[in-house]
Amino acid sequence: MFASAPALRTFSLQRWLGLPAARARCVGHFLGIAVTLAAAKVLLSTIGVTLFVAEQGAAGLPPFYAAFAAVAILLSFGLSSIIDRVPKVRLAQIVFVGLLMGTAALRVPLALEVPGVSFALLASATAAEIIFDILFWVVVAAYLDGFE
């Protein structure tokens, strides 16, 4: 088996972090979600970079990342300016569903081999990573604040 019951009891978020049981369960769930999102981000980024390099060549990456740096700053600024003005969890739900639908919608141009779709996929993967990194931890903080 994976581990014995006494070994599982010795590693307890509740005991390790000194949290109440309900809060430890919440943190455990968020850790599971964080691992899943990290794996999804790595997969999406890897696919985006692979397709981009296959179509544009490796020489296209430095200009893309240099240009996207400006976009990332604007995206982060825009997102951070609205985060405190709307309900955080509702904002995250809307944005996460939008990202999921937008990324899924890129399957159509990929299947049709539309020129430049690799750029769109890489840009959306990079933007999604920034958005997830900001909103996920805002939601975690909002939920954990509710326990106090």
Short mmCIF file of C-alpha atoms in Angstrom, two decimals:
data_model
loop_
_atom_site.label_atom_id
_atom_site.label_comp_id
_atom_site.label_asym_id
_atom_site.label_seq_id
_atom_site.Cartn_x
_atom_site.Cartn_y
_atom_site.Cartn_z
CA MET A 1 0.00 0.00 0.00
CA PHE A 2 1.06 3.67 -0.14
CA ALA A 3 1.61 4.30 3.55
CA SER A 4 0.52 2.92 6.84
CA ALA A 5 -2.15 4.64 8.89
CA PRO A 6 0.31 5.72 11.64
CA ALA A 7 2.56 7.33 8.99
CA LEU A 8 -0.41 9.27 7.62
CA ARG A 9 -1.32 10.46 11.08
CA THR A 10 2.19 11.78 11.68
CA PHE A 11 1.85 14.07 8.65
CA SER A 12 -1.19 16.13 9.40
CA LEU A 13 -1.71 19.63 8.05
CA GLN A 14 -3.69 20.35 11.16
CA ARG A 15 -0.79 19.45 13.44
CA TRP A 16 2.00 20.58 11.11
CA LEU A 17 0.55 24.07 10.53
CA GLY A 18 -1.26 24.31 13.86
CA LEU A 19 -4.64 24.84 12.19
CA PRO A 20 -8.16 23.96 13.28
CA ALA A 21 -9.53 20.85 11.55
CA ALA A 22 -11.90 22.75 9.21
CA ARG A 23 -9.19 25.13 8.11
CA ALA A 24 -6.68 22.30 7.61
CA ARG A 25 -9.19 20.51 5.34
CA CYS A 26 -9.64 23.70 3.33
CA VAL A 27 -5.87 24.15 2.99
CA GLY A 28 -5.56 20.49 1.92
CA HIS A 29 -8.20 20.97 -0.78
CA PHE A 30 -6.49 24.11 -2.03
CA LEU A 31 -3.14 22.30 -2.14
CA GLY A 32 -4.73 19.63 -4.32
CA ILE A 33 -6.22 22.27 -6.60
CA ALA A 34 -2.87 24.10 -6.75
CA VAL A 35 -1.07 20.93 -7.84
CA THR A 36 -3.70 20.25 -10.51
CA LEU A 37 -3.53 23.82 -11.82
CA ALA A 38 0.28 23.73 -11.85
CA ALA A 39 0.22 20.55 -13.93
CA ALA A 40 -2.34 22.08 -16.32
CA LYS A 41 -0.24 25.26 -16.68
CA VAL A 42 2.89 23.25 -17.45
CA LEU A 43 1.03 21.16 -20.01
CA LEU A 44 -0.53 24.18 -21.72
CA SER A 45 2.76 26.11 -21.75
CA THR A 46 4.66 23.12 -23.11
CA ILE A 47 2.15 22.60 -25.90
CA GLY A 48 2.16 26.33 -26.69
CA VAL A 49 5.96 26.61 -26.83
CA THR A 50 6.29 23.38 -28.82
CA LEU A 51 3.79 24.45 -31.47
CA PHE A 52 5.24 27.96 -31.61
CA VAL A 53 8.80 26.69 -32.10
CA ALA A 54 7.61 24.15 -34.68
CA GLU A 55 5.89 26.91 -36.72
CA GLN A 56 7.98 30.00 -36.06
CA GLY A 57 11.34 28.53 -35.05
CA ALA A 58 13.28 29.15 -31.87
CA ALA A 59 14.29 32.61 -33.10
CA GLY A 60 10.68 33.74 -32.66
CA LEU A 61 10.65 33.14 -28.90
CA PRO A 62 12.79 36.11 -27.71
CA PRO A 63 10.68 38.72 -29.56
CA PHE A 64 7.50 37.03 -28.31
CA TYR A 65 8.63 37.09 -24.67
CA ALA A 66 9.91 40.66 -24.95
CA ALA A 67 6.58 41.83 -26.37
CA PHE A 68 4.59 39.77 -23.93
CA ALA A 69 6.41 41.37 -21.00
CA ALA A 70 4.55 44.61 -21.75
CA VAL A 71 1.28 42.72 -22.09
CA ALA A 72 1.92 40.94 -18.78
CA ILE A 73 2.45 44.22 -16.97
CA LEU A 74 -0.79 45.64 -18.37
CA LEU A 75 -2.67 42.43 -17.63
CA SER A 76 -1.42 42.30 -14.04
CA PHE A 77 -2.17 45.98 -13.51
CA GLY A 78 -5.68 45.64 -14.93
CA LEU A 79 -6.47 42.56 -12.90
CA SER A 80 -5.10 43.99 -9.67
CA SER A 81 -7.07 47.20 -10.15
CA ILE A 82 -10.41 45.35 -10.28
CA ILE A 83 -9.73 42.60 -7.71
CA ASP A 84 -10.76 44.68 -4.70
CA ARG A 85 -13.78 46.20 -6.41
CA VAL A 86 -15.70 43.01 -7.12
CA PRO A 87 -16.38 39.83 -5.13
CA LYS A 88 -13.12 37.87 -5.42
CA VAL A 89 -14.55 34.37 -5.62
CA ARG A 90 -17.16 35.35 -8.23
CA LEU A 91 -14.49 37.14 -10.31
CA ALA A 92 -12.29 34.05 -10.18
CA GLN A 93 -15.19 31.79 -11.21
CA ILE A 94 -16.00 33.95 -14.22
CA VAL A 95 -12.37 34.33 -15.27
CA PHE A 96 -11.52 30.64 -14.80
CA VAL A 97 -14.53 29.53 -16.86
CA GLY A 98 -13.63 32.11 -19.52
CA LEU A 99 -10.04 30.84 -19.66
CA LEU A 100 -11.24 27.25 -19.89
CA MET A 101 -13.65 28.05 -22.71
CA GLY A 102 -11.13 30.24 -24.51
CA THR A 103 -8.43 27.60 -24.36
CA ALA A 104 -10.87 24.91 -25.48
CA ALA A 105 -11.96 27.14 -28.36
CA LEU A 106 -8.38 27.18 -29.63
CA ARG A 107 -8.80 23.51 -30.56
CA VAL A 108 -10.82 24.50 -33.64
CA PRO A 109 -8.12 26.68 -35.26
CA LEU A 110 -5.52 24.08 -34.25
CA ALA A 111 -7.49 21.35 -36.01
CA LEU A 112 -7.94 23.59 -39.08
CA GLU A 113 -4.21 24.45 -39.01
CA VAL A 114 -4.91 28.17 -39.14
CA PRO A 115 -1.67 30.14 -39.57
CA GLY A 116 -0.59 31.94 -36.40
CA VAL A 117 -2.64 29.78 -34.05
CA SER A 118 0.57 28.73 -32.30
CA PHE A 119 1.13 32.38 -31.38
CA ALA A 120 -2.41 32.62 -29.99
CA LEU A 121 -1.98 29.41 -28.02
CA LEU A 122 1.35 30.51 -26.53
CA ALA A 123 -0.03 33.97 -25.71
CA SER A 124 -3.13 32.49 -24.06
CA ALA A 125 -1.03 29.97 -22.10
CA THR A 126 1.23 32.74 -20.83
CA ALA A 127 -1.70 35.00 -19.99
CA ALA A 128 -3.55 32.15 -18.28
CA GLU A 129 -0.51 31.44 -16.13
CA ILE A 130 -0.38 35.07 -14.96
CA ILE A 131 -4.12 35.18 -14.31
CA PHE A 132 -4.13 31.85 -12.44
CA ASP A 133 -1.17 32.91 -10.31
CA ILE A 134 -2.93 36.09 -9.25
CA LEU A 135 -6.53 34.95 -8.87
CA PHE A 136 -5.93 31.53 -7.34
CA TRP A 137 -4.09 32.92 -4.35
CA VAL A 138 -6.60 35.75 -3.97
CA VAL A 139 -9.36 33.12 -3.74
CA VAL A 140 -7.35 31.06 -1.25
CA ALA A 141 -6.89 34.14 0.91
CA ALA A 142 -10.60 35.00 0.66
CA TYR A 143 -11.62 31.52 1.78
CA LEU A 144 -9.09 31.34 4.59
CA ASP A 145 -10.11 34.80 5.82
CA GLY A 146 -13.64 33.43 6.15
CA PHE A 147 -12.43 30.99 8.81
CA GLU A 148 -11.44 33.74 11.23
#
